[in-house]
C-alpha cells in the first residue's frame, strides 16, 4: 500500500483552517449513534475522550491503571510550550513551528508541526478555564520560562509538576462526562488486540485485569493513545507499566510503524546504582541552567574517584574538564539533549566516569552557589569576602529554585547535592517513533487513529523539552475531534456494531491462546529475567550510539532471546484473576518483537540525526552527520509475519516553509 | 541485610486472608522498598511460590498508585514520601517488617496488598471538575488575573496524588483530606466559584455514600500525607459546606 499523508494543499499557515472549513461534519443528533473506543487516558487519550463525549459521541475509555489519573503523563515535570508571546519577546506561531522542526533535525512533517504550533495557544486557555493552577506572577498573570532549544520564553508550568496538573485537568473533564454517562470508563483493563471488520477498525479485545475475563468491545472507530515504548530498554524514566502492546498489536494487524529507532536519551538522570534497579529517575533539565557539567581532566584522578580515594572537591579548577563548555562554547551546558547525552557517554567511554561503574558525570552547583551568594551579599550590604556567609546565602537561592529536585536526589542517592556535586548519566526517556499516521492522525488501518506519544508525527528525530505535553493535548482536545468526524460521517446510519461476528471470535481466540500458552509453559525464568536481558542488548547495541556490527548482532540476539522466552518463561498463578506476572508476560512478548524492528530500522538509516547516532556517520569532530539527500523521509514499516521480514515504505519529507541546514551549537 | 517480612496474603476479595512470615537476605540499603519486594518476589517465584501482588507504576512519588501499610504506617516510616520513594536504608539488618494493604471499608482488597480505590474516582465524578467545554473556544487565559497567593494555594491543594494514605491512616477511615483538597483547589480559583455550592454538596454526599467514616479532627491524615496536604483544606471545605447547606 502506498503511503498517503493527506496533507492539505495551500500555504502552510492556511492548511489547518482550510481543512476544517471543508471536512464533513456529523450532525449532533447523529453523534449519539456513534461509538468511539479510546485506549489510554493520559494527556492524549484523556483529553480526546472528554472532548469526544462532549461533542456527543458515546465513548468507551480504557486504561490499565486503577484510575485515569495515574497515566504516565502525570510524571512530566518541566512544562508545556505555547506560542502566546505574553512576554513580548518575539514569540510567534511561526517561531514555535520553526524551532520544533529544527529541533527535530528536519525529520518531522511540516504540516503537522505547524498545526501543533497554531493550536498551542488554545491549550493554555483551555487548561486555565478548567482550573489548572499554572504558575502566576505577582501581577496575577501567567508566568513562563525558557527551556532548552529555544531563545524565547514560552514554557508554562506548575512548579515541577506540570504533567500532573495538566493530566488532572483532563481527568476532571473526563469525570464530568463519566458522571453524565457519556464516557464509560474501563479501569484496570488492558487492550490485547484490535478487531477489524471489512477492512475497518471496529473494536478491541481487552482483559479485565481483576477478573481475568477476556472481553469484546465494539465501536465505529478506535483511538490508540497508549503512550511511548521506552521500556523496551527495561530501564527508562517511564512508569513501570508503560508498554508497547496496543501500538504493536495494531501494527501486526496492518498499521505501519514509523521511525522506531528514534529514541530520546535524556542527559540528566540519576545513574544506575546496581543490578536490582527497576527504573531510572529524571532530574529536570532546568538544572542545566545553573549546574556545570564536568569530569576529571586526568584519567588517574577519575580512577582515584571511582575507587573512593579522592573526592570531587579535591580537584582544582585546572584538574577538571568542563567538556560541554569546552566543545560547545556558544551553548555550553545548555546544548540540546541529544548532544549533551552523547558527550557524557563519550567521556565515560574514554574512562573518565566518576561513579563506581564509571557511568556518571558531575553536575556541579558550587559555582552557582558562589555566584548567587556573592550577589546576595551585595544586595544585602554584607561582607562578600566571608566565604561561609556567601555559601550559606547562595545555598538558599539554589534551594528556592531547585529544592524539590535536590530533595528527590538526596532521597534516592543518600548524598547531599548542596555540598558534593550530583552524579548524572543519560537515560532512555521518550520515543519519537510510533505508529505512522496521516494528517488526520489515522493509521494505515481505516478507522484506527493514534495520538500522543504513541504516534510518530510531530517531533522528528529529536524532541525539544516541553513539547510532548503540548502534542498530547493538541491531538486530544483540538485535532482528533475534527478529523474523526470526517471519517465517521458516512457511518451515521450504521447502528451499533455486533460483537458476535467471526472477526471478534477470531481475535478473542488469538488472545486466549496466547494466555493459555503462557500459563501452561512452566519454564524456569521469570518475565523480568527476559525483559532485563532484552534491555541490556538494546542499551549496549541499540542505545545512545550504534554501529552496523552491533546492530546486526542485536537483531540476531533479540530473535534468539524471543525464542528462549517462549520456551522457557514461567508465569505463576492463574489467568482467572489478578495476575501481574501474566500482564508483564504479554507486554514483554511484544517488546521482544518491537526491539528487533527497532534495531532493523537503526541499521537501515545510514546517517546520524537527533536521537539516532550511527558511529559511522559523524563529522571529524564527533558531531552527528545527517544525510538529507538520501534519508529525508519517514521510515514506515509494514508487518509481514516476523520483524525481520518487515517491509519499508518511505514518506518523503517535503520542506517548503523551512530550509534544511546543519544544526550547529558551537 | 537479612529481614523477616510479615506480609498480608489474600487471594481475592472473597478470600479471608492472613499474615504470612517470610525470610529474605541480600537486601542492599540503596534499594527502594518496592525494589526489595521485586527481589523478594523473584526469590519466591524461583522456589515455586506465587509473587505478592502490590500496586505501583511511576516509582517516583507522583502517580499515587503505590500504597502499603508498613509497620503500622501508611507509606512506611519516612515522612513526606510515598512507598516507592522509601529506601531500605530506613531499616536495619535483622528487622521484622510488617506489610499490609491500605485497610478501609471503602477500599476493598483486590488481592494481597492491592486495594480498590475507585470510590475516590466516584467522588470526583460527582463534582470534581469545572463545567467548561473542552472546545478551545474559551477566553484568553490572562483575561482573569489570579492573585499569586491564591494560585499557589490552589496548586498546593491540587498536588494531592489520590493515594489514599489519609484514609488508611485515619481511625475513622475518613476521606476528608482528599475531598477537601479538591474542593479547596476550585474554591480558591475564580473559574470554580460559580458551581461551588453544588460541587461541595455533591462531593460530600458521594463521600458518605461510599462508606468513608466521619472526620473527628485527629489530624493523623496530615501527618501521613506524602504531599503535605494541609488540614487548612478541611477547614475550608467545612466553611464551603456550611454556607452551601444554608443556600442549598
Ligand atoms: C519523568 C518524565 C518527565 C517528563 N517531562 C516532560 C515535560 O516536562 N514536558 C513535556 O512536554 N513532556 C514531558 N515528558 C514526556 C510526556 O510526559 C509524555 O510524552 C506524555 O505525557 C505522553 O502522553 P500520552 O497521553 O501519549 O501517554 P501516557 O500518559 O503514557 O498514557 C498512556 C495511557 O495508555 C494506557 N494504556 C497503555 N497501553 C494500554 C493497553 N494495552 N490497554 C489499555 N490501556 C493502555 C495507560 O493506562 C495510560 O492511560 C516527560 C516524561 C517523563 C517520563
Ligand atoms: S490527601 Fe494526601 S494522603 Fe490523601 S490521597 Fe491526597 S496525597 Fe494521598
Ligand atoms: S508508584 Fe507512583 S507514587 Fe509510588
XYZ file of N, CA, C and O in Angstrom, chain B residues 5-154:
600
model
N 9.908 -10.690 56.832
C 8.759 -9.945 56.318
C 7.479 -10.653 56.753
O 7.343 -11.859 56.573
N 6.579 -9.879 57.306
C 5.241 -10.408 57.609
C 4.297 -9.754 56.620
O 4.075 -8.551 56.682
N 3.782 -10.548 55.707
C 3.015 -9.959 54.592
C 1.587 -10.489 54.567
O 1.351 -11.680 54.755
N 0.664 -9.562 54.322
C -0.740 -9.950 54.197
C -0.973 -10.641 52.859
O -0.716 -10.056 51.807
N -1.411 -11.917 52.908
C -1.710 -12.632 51.668
C -3.208 -12.874 51.585
O -3.818 -13.367 52.531
N -3.791 -12.545 50.459
C -5.235 -12.718 50.271
C -5.486 -12.940 48.783
O -5.182 -12.072 47.968
N -6.037 -14.098 48.440
C -6.159 -14.489 47.018
C -7.031 -13.550 46.204
O -6.746 -13.239 45.063
N -8.143 -13.145 46.796
C -9.066 -12.248 46.085
C -10.010 -11.610 47.105
O -9.873 -11.855 48.309
N -10.957 -10.826 46.629
C -11.835 -10.088 47.535
C -12.622 -11.023 48.458
O -12.930 -10.667 49.602
N -12.942 -12.222 47.990
C -13.754 -13.150 48.789
C -12.938 -13.891 49.850
O -13.445 -14.248 50.907
N -11.674 -14.107 49.544
C -10.802 -14.863 50.438
C -10.658 -14.140 51.776
O -10.744 -12.915 51.845
N -10.443 -14.927 52.851
C -10.327 -14.314 54.179
C -8.985 -13.602 54.390
O -8.928 -12.536 54.991
N -7.921 -14.207 53.911
C -6.606 -13.578 54.032
C -5.937 -13.824 55.369
O -6.608 -14.100 56.372
N -4.606 -13.758 55.391
C -3.852 -13.989 56.618
C -2.452 -13.412 56.481
O -1.970 -13.185 55.370
N -1.804 -13.184 57.629
C -0.409 -12.739 57.589
C 0.481 -13.970 57.409
O 0.255 -15.005 58.030
N 1.507 -13.848 56.568
C 2.432 -14.962 56.366
C 3.854 -14.449 56.597
O 4.192 -13.337 56.198
N 4.680 -15.244 57.262
C 6.063 -14.851 57.548
C 7.022 -15.348 56.472
O 6.903 -16.480 56.003
N 7.957 -14.505 56.102
C 8.983 -14.889 55.129
C 10.340 -14.362 55.599
O 10.407 -13.372 56.317
N 11.378 -15.037 55.123
C 12.750 -14.553 55.383
C 13.342 -14.077 54.060
O 13.074 -14.674 53.022
N 14.128 -13.021 54.134
C 14.807 -12.575 52.909
C 16.198 -12.080 53.273
O 16.409 -11.481 54.328
N 17.132 -12.344 52.379
C 18.527 -11.967 52.624
C 19.058 -11.190 51.399
O 18.440 -11.203 50.347
N 20.192 -10.541 51.591
C 20.847 -9.886 50.450
C 20.215 -8.577 50.034
O 20.340 -8.153 48.878
N 19.534 -7.921 50.943
C 18.917 -6.629 50.605
C 19.924 -5.509 50.839
O 20.565 -5.440 51.881
N 20.070 -4.628 49.853
C 21.020 -3.520 49.959
C 20.307 -2.258 50.446
O 19.168 -2.016 50.061
N 20.997 -1.429 51.198
C 20.362 -0.203 51.716
C 19.925 0.766 50.621
O 18.995 1.537 50.829
N 20.566 0.730 49.460
C 20.167 1.706 48.435
C 19.011 1.225 47.558
O 18.611 1.907 46.616
N 18.456 0.070 47.868
C 17.249 -0.363 47.139
C 16.054 0.424 47.653
O 15.985 0.773 48.829
N 15.094 0.652 46.754
C 13.838 1.223 47.225
C 13.024 0.088 47.852
O 13.314 -1.096 47.629
N 12.006 0.447 48.614
C 11.193 -0.578 49.268
C 10.563 -1.500 48.219
O 10.486 -2.719 48.403
N 10.117 -0.914 47.110
C 9.474 -1.733 46.081
C 10.488 -2.613 45.358
O 10.166 -3.723 44.941
N 11.731 -2.126 45.234
C 12.766 -2.978 44.636
C 13.077 -4.151 45.559
O 13.341 -5.262 45.096
N 13.001 -3.903 46.854
C 13.157 -5.008 47.803
C 12.064 -6.042 47.555
O 12.319 -7.244 47.502
N 10.835 -5.576 47.340
C 9.748 -6.519 47.073
C 9.928 -7.231 45.728
O 9.575 -8.407 45.591
N 10.497 -6.519 44.733
C 10.795 -7.181 43.447
C 11.745 -8.358 43.680
O 11.527 -9.466 43.186
N 12.814 -8.080 44.426
C 13.818 -9.109 44.691
C 13.172 -10.267 45.465
O 13.377 -11.443 45.160
N 12.353 -9.888 46.435
C 11.656 -10.899 47.232
C 10.766 -11.778 46.339
O 10.756 -13.003 46.447
N 10.022 -11.133 45.437
C 9.116 -11.879 44.552
C 9.877 -12.815 43.620
O 9.452 -13.945 43.380
N 10.996 -12.337 43.084
C 11.811 -13.187 42.214
C 12.223 -14.454 42.963
O 12.145 -15.560 42.435
N 12.632 -14.223 44.187
C 13.091 -15.325 45.027
C 11.944 -16.302 45.275
O 12.083 -17.522 45.145
N 10.778 -15.735 45.609
C 9.601 -16.549 45.890
C 9.231 -17.389 44.665
O 8.944 -18.579 44.768
N 9.261 -16.763 43.504
C 8.887 -17.471 42.270
C 9.871 -18.578 41.949
O 9.492 -19.637 41.481
N 11.162 -18.292 42.197
C 12.163 -19.316 41.878
C 11.976 -20.550 42.755
O 12.395 -21.639 42.411
N 11.294 -20.355 43.888
C 11.026 -21.506 44.768
C 9.629 -22.068 44.518
O 9.108 -22.834 45.325
N 9.009 -21.634 43.423
C 7.706 -22.189 43.069
C 6.526 -21.479 43.708
O 5.388 -21.913 43.595
N 6.771 -20.384 44.413
C 5.675 -19.672 45.063
C 5.009 -18.663 44.135
O 5.463 -18.435 43.016
N 3.926 -18.092 44.625
C 3.247 -17.043 43.855
C 3.678 -15.691 44.394
O 3.629 -15.456 45.595
N 4.074 -14.786 43.509
C 4.550 -13.477 43.979
C 3.450 -12.695 44.701
O 2.265 -12.912 44.463
N 3.889 -11.791 45.562
C 2.953 -10.940 46.286
C 2.498 -9.813 45.351
O 3.325 -9.122 44.760
N 1.175 -9.624 45.244
C 0.678 -8.551 44.378
C 0.705 -7.230 45.131
O 0.304 -7.156 46.297
N 1.238 -6.191 44.491
C 1.186 -4.841 45.071
C 1.091 -3.833 43.932
O 1.537 -4.095 42.820
N 0.498 -2.689 44.212
C 0.270 -1.678 43.183
C 1.439 -0.708 43.084
O 1.995 -0.290 44.098
N 1.782 -0.302 41.877
C 2.857 0.676 41.669
C 2.847 1.033 40.206
O 2.358 0.279 39.375
N 3.381 2.179 39.847
C 3.599 2.454 38.423
C 4.766 3.410 38.202
O 5.813 3.006 37.741
N 4.621 4.694 38.590
C 5.663 5.655 38.248
C 6.974 5.406 38.993
O 8.041 5.662 38.493
N 6.875 4.919 40.213
C 8.037 4.723 41.098
C 8.843 6.001 41.288
O 10.058 5.956 41.466
N 8.191 7.145 41.192
C 8.879 8.364 41.596
C 7.978 9.303 42.385
O 8.197 10.510 42.399
N 6.978 8.749 43.032
C 6.231 9.527 44.009
C 5.177 10.460 43.460
O 4.782 11.407 44.132
N 4.692 10.205 42.242
C 3.765 11.176 41.683
C 2.446 10.574 41.190
O 1.433 11.267 41.158
N 2.424 9.284 40.846
C 1.184 8.749 40.261
C 0.151 8.387 41.316
O -1.040 8.302 41.030
N 0.613 8.121 42.544
C -0.316 7.771 43.618
C -0.759 6.321 43.604
O -1.656 5.923 44.341
N -0.131 5.517 42.776
C -0.569 4.123 42.634
C -0.084 3.242 43.787
O -0.795 2.362 44.235
N 1.147 3.463 44.269
C 1.655 2.567 45.304
C 0.929 2.854 46.607
O 0.452 3.951 46.840
N 0.863 1.851 47.478
C 0.157 2.033 48.748
C 1.019 1.418 49.847
O 2.099 1.924 50.096
N 0.588 0.376 50.465
C 1.316 -0.380 51.501
C 1.323 0.308 52.877
O 1.733 1.462 53.019
N 0.881 -0.452 53.823
C 0.847 -0.059 55.225
C 2.005 -0.792 55.885
O 1.967 -2.009 56.040
N 3.066 -0.065 56.209
C 4.319 -0.697 56.624
C 4.588 -0.407 58.099
O 4.654 0.759 58.499
N 4.748 -1.449 58.864
C 4.949 -1.309 60.312
C 3.947 -0.329 60.926
O 4.305 0.540 61.722
N 2.701 -0.455 60.520
C 1.649 0.352 61.120
C 1.558 1.775 60.611
O 0.883 2.605 61.207
N 2.252 2.085 59.519
C 2.155 3.435 58.969
C 1.922 3.385 57.460
O 2.557 2.586 56.754
N 1.018 4.266 56.992
C 0.784 4.341 55.552
C 2.044 4.872 54.886
O 2.597 5.884 55.323
N 2.523 4.213 53.859
C 3.764 4.547 53.149
C 5.011 4.405 54.039
O 6.076 4.914 53.690
N 4.890 3.780 55.179
C 6.072 3.452 55.966
C 6.642 4.563 56.821
O 6.047 5.633 56.946
N 7.819 4.309 57.401
C 8.357 5.177 58.449
C 8.875 6.546 58.012
O 8.940 7.444 58.830
N 9.254 6.735 56.776
C 9.797 8.039 56.375
C 8.652 9.053 56.274
O 7.492 8.688 56.155
N 8.989 10.345 56.305
C 7.951 11.399 56.200
C 7.961 12.042 54.816
O 9.027 12.213 54.224
N 6.772 12.436 54.365
C 6.690 13.184 53.108
C 7.080 12.383 51.881
O 7.492 12.949 50.875
N 6.979 11.062 51.972
C 7.301 10.244 50.804
C 6.232 9.169 50.594
O 5.521 8.800 51.508
N 6.163 8.702 49.356
C 5.316 7.557 49.047
C 6.135 6.285 49.243
O 7.360 6.349 49.399
N 5.470 5.143 49.163
C 6.184 3.885 49.374
C 7.293 3.674 48.350
O 8.364 3.167 48.671
N 7.060 4.112 47.109
C 8.089 3.906 46.086
C 9.319 4.761 46.343
O 10.393 4.482 45.821
N 9.180 5.821 47.163
C 10.336 6.673 47.474
C 11.030 6.263 48.771
O 12.036 6.844 49.142
N 10.442 5.287 49.451
C 11.028 4.821 50.708
C 12.227 3.925 50.379
O 12.146 3.113 49.466
N 13.328 4.111 51.078
C 14.500 3.284 50.787
C 14.863 2.373 51.949
O 14.544 2.648 53.099
N 15.538 1.282 51.627
C 15.827 0.272 52.640
C 16.814 0.764 53.688
O 16.959 0.153 54.739
N 17.489 1.887 53.408
C 18.389 2.405 54.434
C 17.619 2.892 55.662
O 18.214 3.209 56.685
N 16.289 2.988 55.557
C 15.470 3.324 56.715
C 15.328 2.134 57.671
O 14.750 2.264 58.746
N 15.801 0.947 57.239
C 15.651 -0.255 58.069
C 17.028 -0.803 58.445
O 18.032 -0.410 57.857
N 17.022 -1.699 59.424
C 18.292 -2.259 59.893
C 18.355 -3.754 59.623
O 17.314 -4.419 59.528
N 19.557 -4.258 59.534
C 19.753 -5.692 59.381
C 19.033 -6.408 60.522
O 19.109 -5.991 61.682
N 18.305 -7.473 60.192
C 17.620 -8.248 61.224
C 16.223 -7.754 61.566
O 15.519 -8.388 62.355
N 15.813 -6.639 60.990
C 14.476 -6.090 61.277
C 13.353 -7.038 60.838
O 13.509 -7.805 59.888
N 12.226 -6.900 61.523
C 10.994 -7.543 61.063
C 10.106 -6.440 60.507
O 9.894 -5.417 61.159
N 9.611 -6.616 59.305
C 8.780 -5.581 58.677
C 7.392 -6.155 58.391
O 7.266 -7.189 57.724
N 6.383 -5.463 58.891
C 5.006 -5.903 58.651
C 4.433 -5.116 57.481
O 4.487 -3.884 57.461
N 3.885 -5.817 56.504
C 3.364 -5.144 55.298
C 1.903 -5.541 55.076
O 1.591 -6.719 54.866
N 1.038 -4.536 55.120
C -0.398 -4.794 54.951
C -0.975 -3.862 53.893
O -0.387 -2.842 53.566
N -2.169 -4.197 53.398
C -2.824 -3.266 52.451
C -3.397 -2.053 53.182
O -3.487 -2.052 54.408
N -3.748 -1.013 52.425
C -4.469 0.138 52.994
C -5.877 -0.345 53.348
O -6.707 -0.546 52.478
N -6.148 -0.493 54.640
C -7.455 -1.055 55.006
C -8.488 0.039 55.223
O -8.241 1.010 55.925
N -9.658 -0.147 54.602
C -10.806 0.728 54.824
C -11.991 0.063 54.140
O -11.812 -0.608 53.121
N -13.178 0.224 54.727
C -14.356 -0.407 54.129
C -14.546 0.060 52.689
O -14.968 -0.706 51.828
N -14.209 1.316 52.421
C -14.411 1.856 51.074
C -13.275 1.473 50.116
O -13.291 1.856 48.952
N -12.260 0.753 50.609
C -11.142 0.285 49.778
C -11.057 -1.248 49.829
O -10.146 -1.798 50.459
N -11.978 -1.973 49.213
C -11.915 -3.438 49.312
C -10.621 -4.012 48.723
O -10.095 -3.480 47.753
N -10.148 -5.095 49.324
C -8.921 -5.727 48.829
C -9.203 -6.419 47.494
O -10.210 -7.093 47.324
N -8.292 -6.234 46.527
C -8.384 -6.930 45.244
C -7.596 -8.226 45.342
O -8.071 -9.315 45.020
N -6.364 -8.117 45.813
C -5.506 -9.278 46.021
C -4.311 -8.853 46.873
O -3.773 -7.770 46.643
N -3.890 -9.686 47.784
C -2.732 -9.411 48.647
C -2.736 -7.960 49.153
O -3.550 -7.596 49.979
N -1.843 -7.133 48.582
C -1.676 -5.775 49.085
C -2.361 -4.742 48.185
O -2.220 -3.545 48.391
N -3.090 -5.225 47.192
C -3.745 -4.328 46.229
C -5.177 -4.061 46.671
O -5.920 -4.998 46.958
N -5.533 -2.778 46.741
C -6.923 -2.459 47.088
C -7.596 -1.676 45.956
O -6.930 -1.155 45.066
N -8.910 -1.633 46.016
C -9.699 -0.933 45.005
C -10.042 0.455 45.531
O -10.826 0.599 46.464
N -9.435 1.482 44.933
C -9.691 2.857 45.386
C -10.637 3.602 44.451
O -10.605 4.832 44.373
N -11.491 2.871 43.715
C -12.334 3.569 42.743
C -13.399 4.438 43.411
O -14.013 5.279 42.756
N -13.601 4.251 44.729
C -14.515 5.168 45.431
C -14.021 6.615 45.299
O -14.822 7.537 45.196
N -12.710 6.804 45.278
C -12.143 8.154 45.078
C -12.572 8.715 43.719
O -12.908 9.887 43.589
N -12.542 7.863 42.703
C -12.963 8.318 41.366
C -14.426 8.731 41.372
O -14.804 9.736 40.788
N -15.252 7.920 42.043
C -16.693 8.233 42.015
C -16.993 9.553 42.727
O -17.912 10.273 42.353
N -16.202 9.873 43.734
C -16.386 11.183 44.384
C -16.072 12.296 43.368
O -16.761 13.309 43.296
N -15.048 12.054 42.559
C -14.686 13.051 41.541
C -15.758 13.157 40.455
O -16.022 14.240 39.947
N -16.363 12.009 40.092
C -17.424 12.070 39.075
C -18.576 12.943 39.574
O -19.291 13.552 38.786
N -18.745 12.976 40.897
C -19.884 13.712 41.461
C -19.679 15.229 41.434
O -20.635 15.978 41.608
N -18.441 15.678 41.235
C -18.294 17.137 41.227
C -16.864 17.642 41.151
O -16.646 18.843 41.239
N -15.921 16.766 40.962
C -14.521 17.189 40.942
C -14.102 17.775 39.608
O -13.157 17.295 38.987
N -14.809 18.809 39.163
C -14.484 19.405 37.860
C -15.127 20.778 37.758
O -15.963 21.157 38.576
N -14.693 21.512 36.746
C -15.352 22.767 36.400
C -16.094 22.519 35.094
O -15.523 21.956 34.155
N -17.352 22.916 35.028
C -18.156 22.595 33.838
C -17.839 23.533 32.684
O -18.558 24.489 32.430
N -16.740 23.246 32.014
C -16.398 24.059 30.852
C -16.215 23.123 29.671
O -15.706 22.012 29.813
N -16.682 23.538 28.517
C -16.498 22.724 27.313
C -15.028 22.621 26.968
O -14.271 23.566 27.173
N -14.660 21.489 26.380
C -13.256 21.320 26.006
C -13.029 21.704 24.548
O -12.188 21.155 23.868
N -13.771 22.665 24.073
C -13.744 23.024 22.659
C -12.599 23.963 22.298
O -12.309 24.172 21.133
N -11.957 24.570 23.292
C -10.903 25.530 22.980
C -11.434 26.926 22.695
O -10.661 27.852 22.477
N -12.741 27.103 22.732
C -13.296 28.437 22.479
C -13.464 29.204 23.784
O -14.475 29.863 24.014
N -12.472 29.121 24.637
C -12.540 29.810 25.923
C -11.860 31.172 25.785
O -11.198 31.434 24.788
N -12.011 31.981 26.788
C -11.375 33.294 26.742
C -9.872 33.183 26.961
O -9.400 32.191 27.510
N -9.133 34.201 26.564
C -7.689 34.185 26.752
C -7.351 33.997 28.232
O -7.967 34.612 29.106
N -6.374 33.159 28.491
C -6.071 32.756 29.861
C -5.686 33.929 30.759
O -5.844 33.856 31.972
N -5.181 34.994 30.176
C -4.774 36.134 31.001
C -5.896 37.149 31.215
O -5.678 38.191 31.835
N -7.083 36.854 30.720
C -8.192 37.794 30.889
C -8.608 37.918 32.352
O -9.029 38.972 32.805
N -8.505 36.792 33.082
C -8.832 36.846 34.508
C -7.549 36.683 35.317
O -7.053 35.574 35.479
N -6.964 37.790 35.797
C -5.759 37.645 36.621
C -6.122 36.928 37.923
O -7.240 37.066 38.410
N -5.189 36.160 38.436
C -5.422 35.471 39.704
C -4.295 35.825 40.658
O -3.115 35.699 40.308
N -4.668 36.262 41.809
C -3.727 36.584 42.868
C -2.730 35.429 43.043
O -3.132 34.281 43.163
N -1.439 35.745 43.061
C -0.427 34.691 43.112
C -0.583 33.791 44.335
O -0.453 32.577 44.255
N -0.902 34.414 45.436
C -1.034 33.631 46.667
C -2.172 32.611 46.557
O -2.028 31.452 46.951
N -3.284 33.035 45.966
C -4.401 32.107 45.762
C -4.017 31.000 44.788
O -4.341 29.828 44.987
N -3.343 31.396 43.725
C -2.937 30.397 42.725
C -2.008 29.368 43.366
O -2.140 28.164 43.128
N -1.071 29.840 44.199
C -0.155 28.919 44.861
C -0.890 27.993 45.824
O -0.606 26.793 45.899
N -1.843 28.553 46.543
C -2.612 27.719 47.474
C -3.440 26.683 46.715
O -3.561 25.534 47.140
N -4.024 27.114 45.612
C -4.803 26.177 44.788
C -3.887 25.059 44.292
O -4.254 23.882 44.282
